[in-house]
Tab-separated table of C-alpha atoms in Angstrom:
chain	number	residue	atom	x	y	z
A	1	ALA	CA	111.771	106.784	90.294
A	2	GLN	CA	109.325	105.641	87.738
A	3	LYS	CA	105.661	105.333	88.497
A	4	ILE	CA	102.267	104.635	86.667
A	5	THR	CA	99.168	105.868	87.926
A	6	GLN	CA	95.706	104.244	87.069
A	7	THR	CA	93.020	106.924	89.137
A	8	GLN	CA	90.192	104.567	88.091
A	9	PRO	CA	89.898	101.383	90.186
A	10	GLY	CA	86.565	100.569	88.292
A	11	MET	CA	84.678	101.590	85.592
A	12	PHE	CA	81.155	100.512	84.146
A	13	VAL	CA	80.561	101.222	79.969
A	14	GLN	CA	77.685	100.350	78.010
A	15	GLU	CA	77.899	97.274	75.620
A	16	LYS	CA	79.063	99.071	71.832
A	17	GLU	CA	79.997	102.256	73.561
A	18	ALA	CA	83.601	103.595	73.654
A	19	VAL	CA	85.393	103.715	77.197
A	20	THR	CA	88.871	105.525	77.707
A	21	LEU	CA	91.144	104.338	80.757
A	22	ASP	CA	93.229	106.749	82.079
A	23	CYS	CA	97.009	106.177	82.628
A	24	THR	CA	99.617	108.719	83.800
A	25	TYR	CA	103.165	107.949	83.898
A	26	ASP	CA	106.442	109.501	85.475
A	27	THR	CA	109.720	109.129	84.120
A	28	SER	CA	112.665	111.223	83.487
A	29	ASP	CA	114.292	108.912	81.119
A	30	PRO	CA	113.513	110.395	77.086
A	31	SER	CA	113.411	106.682	76.052
A	32	TYR	CA	110.393	104.584	77.230
A	33	GLY	CA	107.605	102.138	76.132
A	34	LEU	CA	104.315	102.005	77.278
A	35	PHE	CA	101.969	98.850	77.663
A	36	TRP	CA	98.322	97.855	78.079
A	37	TYR	CA	97.508	94.175	79.393
A	38	LYS	CA	94.187	92.932	79.487
A	39	GLN	CA	93.530	90.460	82.542
A	40	PRO	CA	90.086	88.438	82.233
A	41	SER	CA	88.672	87.014	85.534
A	42	SER	CA	90.408	83.465	84.358
A	43	GLY	CA	93.995	85.407	85.158
A	44	GLU	CA	95.898	85.387	82.380
A	45	MET	CA	97.757	88.501	81.397
A	46	ILE	CA	97.193	89.644	77.843
A	47	PHE	CA	98.810	91.928	75.500
A	48	LEU	CA	97.014	94.696	73.920
A	49	ILE	CA	98.856	97.431	72.327
A	50	TYR	CA	102.173	99.285	72.654
A	51	GLN	CA	103.536	102.891	72.214
A	52	GLY	CA	106.901	104.162	72.079
A	53	SER	CA	107.943	107.721	73.269
A	54	TYR	CA	109.358	108.583	70.020
A	55	ASP	CA	106.582	107.413	68.126
A	56	GLN	CA	104.891	110.092	66.378
A	57	GLN	CA	101.224	108.507	65.753
A	58	ASN	CA	99.112	107.183	68.344
A	59	ALA	CA	98.965	103.330	68.654
A	60	THR	CA	96.161	101.311	66.918
A	61	GLU	CA	94.973	97.682	67.114
A	62	GLY	CA	91.818	96.892	66.277
A	63	ARG	CA	89.216	98.298	68.502
A	64	TYR	CA	92.152	99.460	71.004
A	65	SER	CA	93.910	102.768	70.572
A	66	LEU	CA	96.265	104.390	72.393
A	67	ASN	CA	95.706	108.571	73.149
A	68	PHE	CA	99.577	109.204	74.226
A	69	GLN	CA	99.770	112.638	75.285
A	70	LYS	CA	103.748	112.919	75.728
A	71	ALA	CA	103.579	116.414	77.170
A	72	ARG	CA	100.907	115.427	79.883
A	73	LYS	CA	102.610	112.129	80.561
A	74	SER	CA	99.419	110.494	79.683
A	75	ALA	CA	98.980	107.032	77.930
A	76	ASN	CA	94.881	106.426	77.970
A	77	LEU	CA	93.512	103.336	76.651
A	78	VAL	CA	90.447	103.842	74.136
A	79	ILE	CA	88.186	100.827	73.664
A	80	SER	CA	85.968	101.425	70.874
A	81	ALA	CA	82.388	99.586	70.765
A	82	SER	CA	82.832	97.792	73.872
A	83	GLN	CA	81.931	93.878	73.757
A	84	LEU	CA	80.756	91.915	76.802
A	85	GLY	CA	84.206	90.200	76.319
A	86	ASP	CA	85.930	93.242	77.402
A	87	SER	CA	85.082	92.835	81.016
A	88	ALA	CA	88.442	92.816	82.742
A	89	MET	CA	91.055	94.162	84.542
A	90	TYR	CA	93.008	96.689	82.527
A	91	PHE	CA	96.711	97.191	83.162
A	92	CYS	CA	99.153	100.181	82.287
A	93	ALA	CA	102.780	99.284	82.584
A	94	MET	CA	105.988	101.071	81.118
A	95	THR	CA	109.629	99.809	80.525
A	96	THR	CA	112.280	100.982	83.077
A	97	PRO	CA	115.798	102.329	81.729
A	98	ASP	CA	118.845	99.986	81.902
A	99	GLY	CA	121.197	103.017	82.842
A	100	TYR	CA	122.951	102.773	79.519
A	101	GLY	CA	120.435	105.043	77.364
A	102	GLY	CA	117.847	101.972	76.499
A	103	SER	CA	115.494	100.231	78.306
A	104	GLN	CA	115.254	97.003	80.243
A	105	GLY	CA	112.663	94.490	79.489
A	106	ASN	CA	110.792	94.196	82.579
A	107	LEU	CA	107.578	96.285	83.227
A	108	ILE	CA	106.503	98.441	85.805
A	109	PHE	CA	102.753	98.123	86.290
A	110	GLY	CA	99.949	100.387	87.670
A	111	LYS	CA	97.380	99.068	89.994
A	112	GLY	CA	95.066	98.185	87.415
A	113	THR	CA	91.306	99.474	86.303
A	114	LYS	CA	88.156	96.886	86.505
A	115	LEU	CA	86.269	97.468	83.545
A	116	SER	CA	82.530	96.154	83.646
A	117	VAL	CA	80.697	96.156	80.189
A	118	LYS	CA	76.697	95.967	80.637
A	119	PRO	CA	74.827	94.271	78.260
B	1	ASP	CA	97.633	80.722	73.733
B	2	SER	CA	100.752	83.096	74.881
B	3	GLY	CA	103.127	80.065	74.287
B	4	VAL	CA	104.460	80.241	77.646
B	5	THR	CA	103.964	77.162	79.850
B	6	GLN	CA	103.725	77.613	83.564
B	7	THR	CA	103.384	74.662	86.188
B	8	PRO	CA	101.711	73.674	88.347
B	9	LYS	CA	98.806	76.152	88.109
B	10	HIS	CA	97.722	76.050	91.455
B	11	LEU	CA	99.889	75.129	94.920
B	12	ILE	CA	98.957	74.803	98.445
B	13	THR	CA	101.538	74.610	100.888
B	14	ALA	CA	102.228	75.332	104.547
B	15	THR	CA	104.186	77.921	106.377
B	16	GLY	CA	107.915	77.482	106.493
B	17	GLN	CA	108.032	75.144	103.551
B	18	ARG	CA	109.788	75.471	99.856
B	19	VAL	CA	108.395	75.214	96.414
B	20	THR	CA	109.353	75.450	92.817
B	21	LEU	CA	107.248	76.909	90.199
B	22	ARG	CA	108.484	76.124	86.447
B	23	CYS	CA	108.190	78.209	83.414
B	24	SER	CA	108.686	77.119	79.845
B	25	PRO	CA	109.161	80.370	77.485
B	26	ARG	CA	107.748	80.897	74.199
B	27	SER	CA	109.825	78.949	71.298
B	28	GLY	CA	112.909	81.340	70.333
B	29	ASP	CA	112.630	83.740	73.373
B	30	LEU	CA	115.529	83.973	75.567
B	31	SER	CA	114.563	86.300	78.347
B	32	VAL	CA	112.428	85.090	81.073
B	33	TYR	CA	110.863	87.200	83.669
B	34	TRP	CA	109.024	86.574	86.960
B	35	TYR	CA	106.261	88.863	88.245
B	36	GLN	CA	104.555	88.235	91.622
B	37	GLN	CA	100.744	89.684	91.658
B	38	SER	CA	99.062	90.201	95.215
B	39	LEU	CA	96.083	92.033	96.520
B	40	ASP	CA	98.230	94.520	98.500
B	41	GLN	CA	100.979	94.789	96.172
B	42	GLY	CA	99.836	94.515	92.673
B	43	LEU	CA	102.075	93.448	90.153
B	44	GLN	CA	105.514	93.248	90.752
B	45	PHE	CA	108.856	92.482	88.908
B	46	LEU	CA	111.016	90.034	90.474
B	47	ILE	CA	113.762	88.704	88.535
B	48	GLN	CA	114.757	88.796	84.679
B	49	TYR	CA	117.040	86.083	83.072
B	50	TYR	CA	118.824	86.405	79.718
B	51	ASN	CA	119.758	83.664	77.859
B	52	GLY	CA	121.008	81.975	81.092
B	53	GLU	CA	121.985	84.865	83.121
B	54	GLU	CA	120.715	87.054	85.591
B	55	ARG	CA	119.479	90.466	83.860
B	56	ALA	CA	117.694	92.399	86.335
B	57	LYS	CA	116.619	92.134	89.858
B	58	GLY	CA	113.187	93.839	91.372
B	59	ASN	CA	111.375	93.262	94.447
B	60	ILE	CA	112.991	89.783	94.936
B	61	LEU	CA	113.083	88.459	98.725
B	62	GLU	CA	116.227	86.901	99.972
B	63	ARG	CA	114.303	83.530	100.485
B	64	PHE	CA	113.320	83.530	96.716
B	65	SER	CA	115.992	82.606	93.996
B	66	ALA	CA	115.629	81.827	90.254
B	67	GLN	CA	117.443	80.211	87.342
B	68	GLN	CA	117.230	79.907	83.809
B	69	PHE	CA	118.449	76.467	82.337
B	70	PRO	CA	120.199	76.101	79.197
B	71	ASP	CA	117.321	74.752	77.386
B	72	LEU	CA	115.901	78.433	78.591
B	73	HIS	CA	113.310	77.044	80.997
B	74	SER	CA	113.298	78.674	84.090
B	75	GLU	CA	112.442	78.059	87.786
B	76	LEU	CA	111.517	80.044	90.879
B	77	ASN	CA	112.479	78.956	94.179
B	78	LEU	CA	110.409	79.975	97.219
B	79	SER	CA	111.569	78.902	100.417
B	80	SER	CA	110.827	79.510	104.120
B	81	LEU	CA	107.439	80.396	102.911
B	82	GLU	CA	105.148	82.793	104.967
B	83	LEU	CA	101.440	83.473	104.706
B	84	GLY	CA	102.110	86.954	102.802
B	85	ASP	CA	103.755	85.185	99.940
B	86	SER	CA	100.368	83.977	98.931
B	87	ALA	CA	100.034	85.248	95.212
B	88	LEU	CA	99.686	84.841	91.818
B	89	TYR	CA	103.081	84.139	90.030
B	90	PHE	CA	103.565	84.922	86.503
B	91	CYS	CA	106.534	84.290	84.098
B	92	ALA	CA	106.680	86.005	81.113
B	93	SER	CA	109.173	85.483	78.053
B	94	SER	CA	110.301	87.976	75.270
B	95	VAL	CA	112.589	87.909	72.155
B	96	VAL	CA	115.202	90.089	73.565
B	97	GLY	CA	116.073	91.446	77.364
B	98	ARG	CA	116.730	95.102	76.467
B	99	GLY	CA	114.702	97.810	73.962
B	100	MET	CA	111.641	99.612	73.900
B	101	ASN	CA	108.987	97.116	72.578
B	102	THR	CA	109.822	94.283	74.576
B	103	GLU	CA	106.745	92.670	74.128
B	104	ALA	CA	106.648	89.764	76.992
B	105	PHE	CA	104.256	87.369	76.488
B	106	PHE	CA	102.718	85.942	80.001
B	107	GLY	CA	101.937	82.308	81.150
B	108	GLN	CA	98.865	81.561	82.797
B	109	GLY	CA	100.428	81.830	86.197
B	110	THR	CA	100.977	79.801	89.148
B	111	ARG	CA	98.564	80.396	92.156
B	112	LEU	CA	100.176	79.811	95.202
B	113	THR	CA	98.354	79.463	98.799
B	114	VAL	CA	100.444	79.539	101.837
B	115	VAL	CA	98.226	78.127	104.612
């Protein structure tokens, strides 16, 4: 069965420093997609970054980068130059196989990491 | 603003009652997903519709049902409500129903409180 594990329930980081949020995944499917979402205290889910299992390079989106280590089945999110507005819950998620060699559109989520940025 | 609209934002109801949550996907998105977020279960996928048809089912209770209408909006119906159904219910939409990079855009959620 597929599973996403986020082992850090909460993390603190100083403003302007970089922080890494851990995510490991388990799947037997060779094709999959990995996502990171941010959920501020207001509740909405905001897409941050995507990495495909066959992508050769690590994904980057502005201050967000994904450290993808396929052999270790890890997809850690790196936030550079943290800002106060980065304080939020962060969820790692992956696609599910559709049984036909592709992936369903729905996502399996980890339990999340609460990031607090200190001024 | 993700472009996905959910109504109502908040809902308080009594046990045993029935409620309907509504979702309008982003313009052009054919696929709609419903998720439930609770403190004990985390974020769980409930059900997916693609262009009016049910595409995938997750941990959706038999008391819950959903549908997607010809104009692509979707409704999630929750009946015989229990205290444990209190949660944040998200609707998300994406362009396609399958594929790796099916980036889903989430609505702001409906917070359901069952008293």
